[in-house]
CSV table of C-alpha atoms and ligand atoms in Angstrom, one decimal:
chain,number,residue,atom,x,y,z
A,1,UNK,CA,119.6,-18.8,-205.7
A,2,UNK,CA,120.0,-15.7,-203.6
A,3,UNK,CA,117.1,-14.6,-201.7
A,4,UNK,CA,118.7,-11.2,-200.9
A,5,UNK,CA,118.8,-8.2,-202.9
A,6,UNK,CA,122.9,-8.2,-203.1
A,7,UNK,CA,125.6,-10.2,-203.9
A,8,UNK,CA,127.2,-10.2,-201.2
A,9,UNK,CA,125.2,-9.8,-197.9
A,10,UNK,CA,126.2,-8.7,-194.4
A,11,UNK,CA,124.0,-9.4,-191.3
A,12,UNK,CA,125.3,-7.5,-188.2
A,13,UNK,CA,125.4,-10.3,-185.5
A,14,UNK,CA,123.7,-8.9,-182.3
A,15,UNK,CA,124.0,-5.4,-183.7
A,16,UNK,CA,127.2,-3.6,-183.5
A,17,UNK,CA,128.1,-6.1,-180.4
A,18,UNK,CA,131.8,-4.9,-180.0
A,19,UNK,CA,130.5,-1.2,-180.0
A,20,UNK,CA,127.7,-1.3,-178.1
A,21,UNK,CA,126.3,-4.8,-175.5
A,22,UNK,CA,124.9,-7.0,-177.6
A,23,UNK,CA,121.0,-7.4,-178.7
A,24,UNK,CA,120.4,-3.9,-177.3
A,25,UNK,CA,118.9,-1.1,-179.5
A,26,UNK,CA,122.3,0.8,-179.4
A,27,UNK,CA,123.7,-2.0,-181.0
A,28,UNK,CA,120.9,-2.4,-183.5
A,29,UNK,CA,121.4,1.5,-184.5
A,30,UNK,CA,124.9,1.5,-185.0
A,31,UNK,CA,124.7,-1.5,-186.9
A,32,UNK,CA,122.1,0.0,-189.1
A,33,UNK,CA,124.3,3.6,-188.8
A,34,UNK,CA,127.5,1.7,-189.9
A,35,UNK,CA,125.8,0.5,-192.9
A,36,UNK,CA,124.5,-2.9,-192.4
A,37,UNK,CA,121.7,-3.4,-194.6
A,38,UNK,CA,120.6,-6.2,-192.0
A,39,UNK,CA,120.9,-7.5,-188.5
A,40,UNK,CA,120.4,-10.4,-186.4
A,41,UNK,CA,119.3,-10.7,-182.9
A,42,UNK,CA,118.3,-13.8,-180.6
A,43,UNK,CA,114.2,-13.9,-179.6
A,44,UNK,CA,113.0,-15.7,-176.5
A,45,UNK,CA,110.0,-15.6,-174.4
A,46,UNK,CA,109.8,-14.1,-170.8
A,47,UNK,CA,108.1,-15.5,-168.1
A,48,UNK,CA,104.7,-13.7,-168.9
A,49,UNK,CA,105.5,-14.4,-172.6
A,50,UNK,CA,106.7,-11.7,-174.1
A,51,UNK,CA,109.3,-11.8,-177.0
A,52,UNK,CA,112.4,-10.2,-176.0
A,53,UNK,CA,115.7,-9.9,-177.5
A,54,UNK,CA,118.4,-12.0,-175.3
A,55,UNK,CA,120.9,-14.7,-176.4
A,56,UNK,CA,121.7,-16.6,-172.9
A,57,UNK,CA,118.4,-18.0,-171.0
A,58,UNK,CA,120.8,-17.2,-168.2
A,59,UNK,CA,121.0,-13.1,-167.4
A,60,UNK,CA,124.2,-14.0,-165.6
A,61,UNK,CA,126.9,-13.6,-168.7
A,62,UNK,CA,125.2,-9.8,-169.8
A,63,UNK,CA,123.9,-8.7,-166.2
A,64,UNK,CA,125.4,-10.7,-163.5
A,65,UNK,CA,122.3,-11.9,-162.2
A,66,UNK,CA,121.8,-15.8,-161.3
A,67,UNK,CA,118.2,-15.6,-162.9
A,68,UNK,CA,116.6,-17.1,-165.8
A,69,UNK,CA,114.6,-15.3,-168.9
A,70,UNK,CA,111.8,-17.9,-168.9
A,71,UNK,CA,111.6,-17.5,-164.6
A,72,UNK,CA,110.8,-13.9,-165.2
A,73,UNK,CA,108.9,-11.1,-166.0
A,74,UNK,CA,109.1,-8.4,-168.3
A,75,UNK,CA,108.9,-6.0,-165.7
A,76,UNK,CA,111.6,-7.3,-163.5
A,77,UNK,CA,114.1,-7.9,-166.6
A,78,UNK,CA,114.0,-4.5,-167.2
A,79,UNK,CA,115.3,-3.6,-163.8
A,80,UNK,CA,118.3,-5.3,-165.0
A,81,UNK,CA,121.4,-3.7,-166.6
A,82,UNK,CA,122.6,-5.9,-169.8
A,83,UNK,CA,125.5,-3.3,-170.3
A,84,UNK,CA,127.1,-3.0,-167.0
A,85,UNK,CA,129.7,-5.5,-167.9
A,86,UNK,CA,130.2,-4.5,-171.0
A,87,UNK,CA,133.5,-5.6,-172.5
A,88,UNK,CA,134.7,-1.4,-172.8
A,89,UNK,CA,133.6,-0.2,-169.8
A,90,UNK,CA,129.6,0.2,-167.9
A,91,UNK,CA,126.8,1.8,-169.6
A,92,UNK,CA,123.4,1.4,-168.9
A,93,UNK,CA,121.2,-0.7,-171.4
A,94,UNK,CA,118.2,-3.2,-170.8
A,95,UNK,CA,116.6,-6.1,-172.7
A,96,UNK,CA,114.6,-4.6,-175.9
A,97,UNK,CA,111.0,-6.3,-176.6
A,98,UNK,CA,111.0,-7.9,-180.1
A,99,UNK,CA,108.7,-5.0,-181.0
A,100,UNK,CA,110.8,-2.3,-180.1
A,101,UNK,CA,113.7,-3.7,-182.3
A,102,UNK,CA,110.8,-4.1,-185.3
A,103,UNK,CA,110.1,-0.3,-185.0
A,104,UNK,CA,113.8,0.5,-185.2
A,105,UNK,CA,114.3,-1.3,-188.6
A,106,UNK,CA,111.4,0.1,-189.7
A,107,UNK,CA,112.6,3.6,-189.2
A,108,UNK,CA,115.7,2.6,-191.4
A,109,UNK,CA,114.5,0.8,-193.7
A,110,UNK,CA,116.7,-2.2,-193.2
A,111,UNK,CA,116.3,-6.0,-192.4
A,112,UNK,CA,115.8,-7.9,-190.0
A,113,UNK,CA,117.1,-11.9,-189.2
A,114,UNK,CA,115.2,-13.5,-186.2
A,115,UNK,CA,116.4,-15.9,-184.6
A,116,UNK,CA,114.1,-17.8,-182.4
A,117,UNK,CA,116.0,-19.0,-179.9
A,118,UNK,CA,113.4,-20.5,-176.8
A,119,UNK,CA,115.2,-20.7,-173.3
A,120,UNK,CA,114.2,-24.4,-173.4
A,121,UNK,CA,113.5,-26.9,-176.2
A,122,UNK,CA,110.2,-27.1,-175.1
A,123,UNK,CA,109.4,-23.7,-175.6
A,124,UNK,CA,109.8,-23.6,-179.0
A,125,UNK,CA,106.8,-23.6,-180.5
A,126,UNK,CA,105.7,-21.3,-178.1
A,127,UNK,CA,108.6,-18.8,-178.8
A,128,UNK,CA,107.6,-19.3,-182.5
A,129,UNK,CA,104.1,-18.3,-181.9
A,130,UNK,CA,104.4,-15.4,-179.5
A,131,UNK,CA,107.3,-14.1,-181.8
A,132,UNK,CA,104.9,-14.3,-185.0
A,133,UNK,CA,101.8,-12.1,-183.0
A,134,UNK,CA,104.5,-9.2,-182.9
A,135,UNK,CA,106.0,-10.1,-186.4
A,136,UNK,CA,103.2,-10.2,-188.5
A,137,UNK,CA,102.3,-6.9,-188.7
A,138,UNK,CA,106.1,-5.6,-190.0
A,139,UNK,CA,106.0,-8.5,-192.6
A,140,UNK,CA,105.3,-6.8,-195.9
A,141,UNK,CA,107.1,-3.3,-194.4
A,142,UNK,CA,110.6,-4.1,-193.6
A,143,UNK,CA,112.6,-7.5,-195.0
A,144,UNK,CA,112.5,-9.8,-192.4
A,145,UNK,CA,113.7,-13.8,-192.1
A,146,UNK,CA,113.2,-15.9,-189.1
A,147,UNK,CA,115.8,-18.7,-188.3
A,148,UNK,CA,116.1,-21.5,-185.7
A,149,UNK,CA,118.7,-24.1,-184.8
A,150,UNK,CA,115.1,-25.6,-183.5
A,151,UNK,CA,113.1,-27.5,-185.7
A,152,UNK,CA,110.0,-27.1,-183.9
A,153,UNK,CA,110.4,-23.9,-184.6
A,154,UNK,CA,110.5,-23.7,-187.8
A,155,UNK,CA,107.9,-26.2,-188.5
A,156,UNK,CA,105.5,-23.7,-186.6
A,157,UNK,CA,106.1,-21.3,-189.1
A,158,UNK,CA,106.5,-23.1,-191.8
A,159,UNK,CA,102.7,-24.6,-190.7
A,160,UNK,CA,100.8,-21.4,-189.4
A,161,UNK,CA,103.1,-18.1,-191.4
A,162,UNK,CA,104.3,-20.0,-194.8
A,163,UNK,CA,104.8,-16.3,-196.0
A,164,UNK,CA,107.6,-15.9,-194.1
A,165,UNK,CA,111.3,-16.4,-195.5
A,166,UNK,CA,112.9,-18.9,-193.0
A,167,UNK,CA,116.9,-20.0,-191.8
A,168,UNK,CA,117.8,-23.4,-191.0
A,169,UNK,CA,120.4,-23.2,-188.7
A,170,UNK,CA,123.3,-25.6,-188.7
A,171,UNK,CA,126.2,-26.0,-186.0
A,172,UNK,CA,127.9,-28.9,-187.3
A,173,UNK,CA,127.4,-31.0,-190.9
A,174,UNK,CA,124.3,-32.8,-191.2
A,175,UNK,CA,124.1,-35.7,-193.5
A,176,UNK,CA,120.1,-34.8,-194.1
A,177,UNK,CA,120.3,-31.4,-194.1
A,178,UNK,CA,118.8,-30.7,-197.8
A,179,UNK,CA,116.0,-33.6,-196.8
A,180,UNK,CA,115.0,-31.3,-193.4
A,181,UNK,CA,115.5,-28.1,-195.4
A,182,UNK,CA,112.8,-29.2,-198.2
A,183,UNK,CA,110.4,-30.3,-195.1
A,184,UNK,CA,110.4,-27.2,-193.8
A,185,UNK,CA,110.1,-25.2,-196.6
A,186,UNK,CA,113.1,-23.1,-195.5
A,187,UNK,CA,114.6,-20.4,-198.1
A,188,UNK,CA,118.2,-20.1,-196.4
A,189,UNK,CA,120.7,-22.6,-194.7
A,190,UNK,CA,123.3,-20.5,-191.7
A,191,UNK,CA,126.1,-22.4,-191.0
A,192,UNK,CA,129.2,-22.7,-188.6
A,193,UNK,CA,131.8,-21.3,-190.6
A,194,UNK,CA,133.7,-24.1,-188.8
A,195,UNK,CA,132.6,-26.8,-190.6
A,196,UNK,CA,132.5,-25.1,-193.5
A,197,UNK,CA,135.9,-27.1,-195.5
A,198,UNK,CA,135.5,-27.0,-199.2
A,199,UNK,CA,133.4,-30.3,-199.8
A,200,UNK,CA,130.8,-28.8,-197.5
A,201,UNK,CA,130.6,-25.6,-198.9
A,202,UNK,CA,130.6,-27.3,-203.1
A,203,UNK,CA,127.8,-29.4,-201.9
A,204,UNK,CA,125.7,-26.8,-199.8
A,205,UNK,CA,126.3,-23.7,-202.9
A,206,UNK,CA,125.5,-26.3,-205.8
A,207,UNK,CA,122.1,-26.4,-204.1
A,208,UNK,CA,118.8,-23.9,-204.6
A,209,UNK,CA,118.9,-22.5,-201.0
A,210,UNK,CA,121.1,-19.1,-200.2
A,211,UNK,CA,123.8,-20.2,-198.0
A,212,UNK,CA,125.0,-18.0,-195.2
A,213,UNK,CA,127.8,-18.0,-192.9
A,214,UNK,CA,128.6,-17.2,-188.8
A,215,UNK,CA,130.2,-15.7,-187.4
A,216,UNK,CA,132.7,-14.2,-189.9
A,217,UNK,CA,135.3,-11.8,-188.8
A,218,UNK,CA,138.3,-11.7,-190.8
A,219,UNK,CA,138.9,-10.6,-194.2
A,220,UNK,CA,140.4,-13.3,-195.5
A,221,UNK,CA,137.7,-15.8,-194.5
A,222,UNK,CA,135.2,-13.5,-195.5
A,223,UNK,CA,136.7,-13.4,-199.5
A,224,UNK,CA,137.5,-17.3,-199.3
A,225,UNK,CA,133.5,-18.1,-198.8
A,226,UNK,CA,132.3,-15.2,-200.8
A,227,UNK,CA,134.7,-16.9,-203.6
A,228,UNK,CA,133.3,-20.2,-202.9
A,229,UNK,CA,129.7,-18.7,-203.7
A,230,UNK,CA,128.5,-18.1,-200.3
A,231,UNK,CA,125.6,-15.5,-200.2
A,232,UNK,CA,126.4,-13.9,-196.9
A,233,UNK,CA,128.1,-13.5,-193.6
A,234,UNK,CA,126.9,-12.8,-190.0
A,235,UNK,CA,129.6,-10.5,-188.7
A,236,UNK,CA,130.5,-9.0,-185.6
A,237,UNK,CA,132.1,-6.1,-187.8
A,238,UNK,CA,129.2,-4.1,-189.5
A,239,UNK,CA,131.5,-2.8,-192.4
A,240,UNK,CA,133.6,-5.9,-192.9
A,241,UNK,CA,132.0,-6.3,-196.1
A,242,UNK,CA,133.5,-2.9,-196.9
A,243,UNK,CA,136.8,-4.0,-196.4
A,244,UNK,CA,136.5,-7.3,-198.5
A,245,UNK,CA,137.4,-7.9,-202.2
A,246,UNK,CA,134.7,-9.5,-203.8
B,1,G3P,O1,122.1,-16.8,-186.3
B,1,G3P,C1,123.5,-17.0,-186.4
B,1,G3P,C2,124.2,-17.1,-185.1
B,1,G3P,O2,123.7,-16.1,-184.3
B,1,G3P,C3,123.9,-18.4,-184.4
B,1,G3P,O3,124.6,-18.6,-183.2
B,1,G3P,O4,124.9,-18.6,-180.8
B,1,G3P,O5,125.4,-16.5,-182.0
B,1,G3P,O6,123.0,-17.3,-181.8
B,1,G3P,P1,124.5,-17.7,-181.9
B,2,MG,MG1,122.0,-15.8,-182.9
């Protein structure tokens, strides 16, 4: 069962994040530019609770600054440059609000994937909630699926926003991961591509659920799952798909 439109589906992983630093708005628009029909980003909450796009809880690896997302506030994170160590040289970009991202697939018309990813365990459900006040009104206007490797996370939305489409994350092979999956009402199951070996990937595509794979970068992976009846890839090559023989 494929939840997506295509056959094959492409999900830019934290925007164009070789072109541009990642989960920034530059990298969301040239993702979208390049053709990506969806992209991914990382949600957590600052200190006064906002939902803001950021991977680490740490600000170190993007801005070299020893301070944590969940310590501060949106105010001071945006005195912060996320792009100053940027792998091809400085530029200046900051941490987007969760909203601002929204807006940005709304004026393309394209999807986007979620994933609510708390600085702490124990903010998960809080992360979830937060995240859903600024989600909610975008539902029914652009195509949007919210993922978590955090099951508290998705149990908040599978219990308070059941309309939405959600993404179990999985980073290794679990035994019950159809059993979880059915709790939680969940629509798609992302996986490593690591542990993705052929039994995994027969027993994971035979099921109902869309199966997706991260992070995919070369061509020939990309075929070998797409063969293997894999519904997508997160990339961190926008037009991978472009180059892949399906
Ligand atoms: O959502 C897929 C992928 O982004 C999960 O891993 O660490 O890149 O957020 P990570
Ligand atoms: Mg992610």
């Amino acid at each position: 069962m494929s939840l997506f439109a295509t056959k094959a589906l492409l999900i830019a992983h934290r925007g164009a994040n070789l072109l541009a630093p990642e989960n920034t708005l530059p990298a969301f628009a040239l993702a979208y530019e390049m053709g990506a029909a969806w992209v991914e980003c990382d949600v957590a909450l600052t200190a006064d609770r906002v939902p803001v796009v950021l991977h680490d809880r740490d600000l170190w690896r993007t801005a070299r600054v020893h301070a944590k997302i969940d310590e501060l506030n949106y105010d001071t994170l945006q005195s912060y440059n996320v792009g100053r160590y940027f792998a091809t040289g400085a530029v200046q970009a900051t941490v987007p609000k969760l909203e601002e991202l929204l807006d940005l697939a709304l004026q393309y018309g394209r999807g986007v994937n979620i994933e609510i990813k708390p600085a702490l365990s124990d903010y998960a459900a809080a992360t979830a909630e937060y995240s859903w006040k600024v989600i909610e009104p975008y539902l029914d206007r652009i195509p949007i699926l919210v993922s978590s490797f955090e099951l508290e996370a998705l149990r908040w939305y599978s219990d308070y926003a059941p309309k939405v489409n959600l993404g179990y994350l999985l980073w290794h092979w679990q035994s019950n991961w159809e059993e979880t999956a059915h709790s939680l009402n969940v629509s798609s199951i992302h996986c490593n591509e690591k542990f993705l070996t052929q039994k995994y990937l027969n027993l994971l595509t035979e099921s109902k659920y869309s199966i997706l794979a991260y992070t995919v970068n070369t061509v020939a992976r990309a075929e070998e799952l797409f063969a293997n009846g894999v519904d997508g890839i997160f990339s961190d090559d926008p037009q991978l798909l472009s180059k892949v023989s399906l």
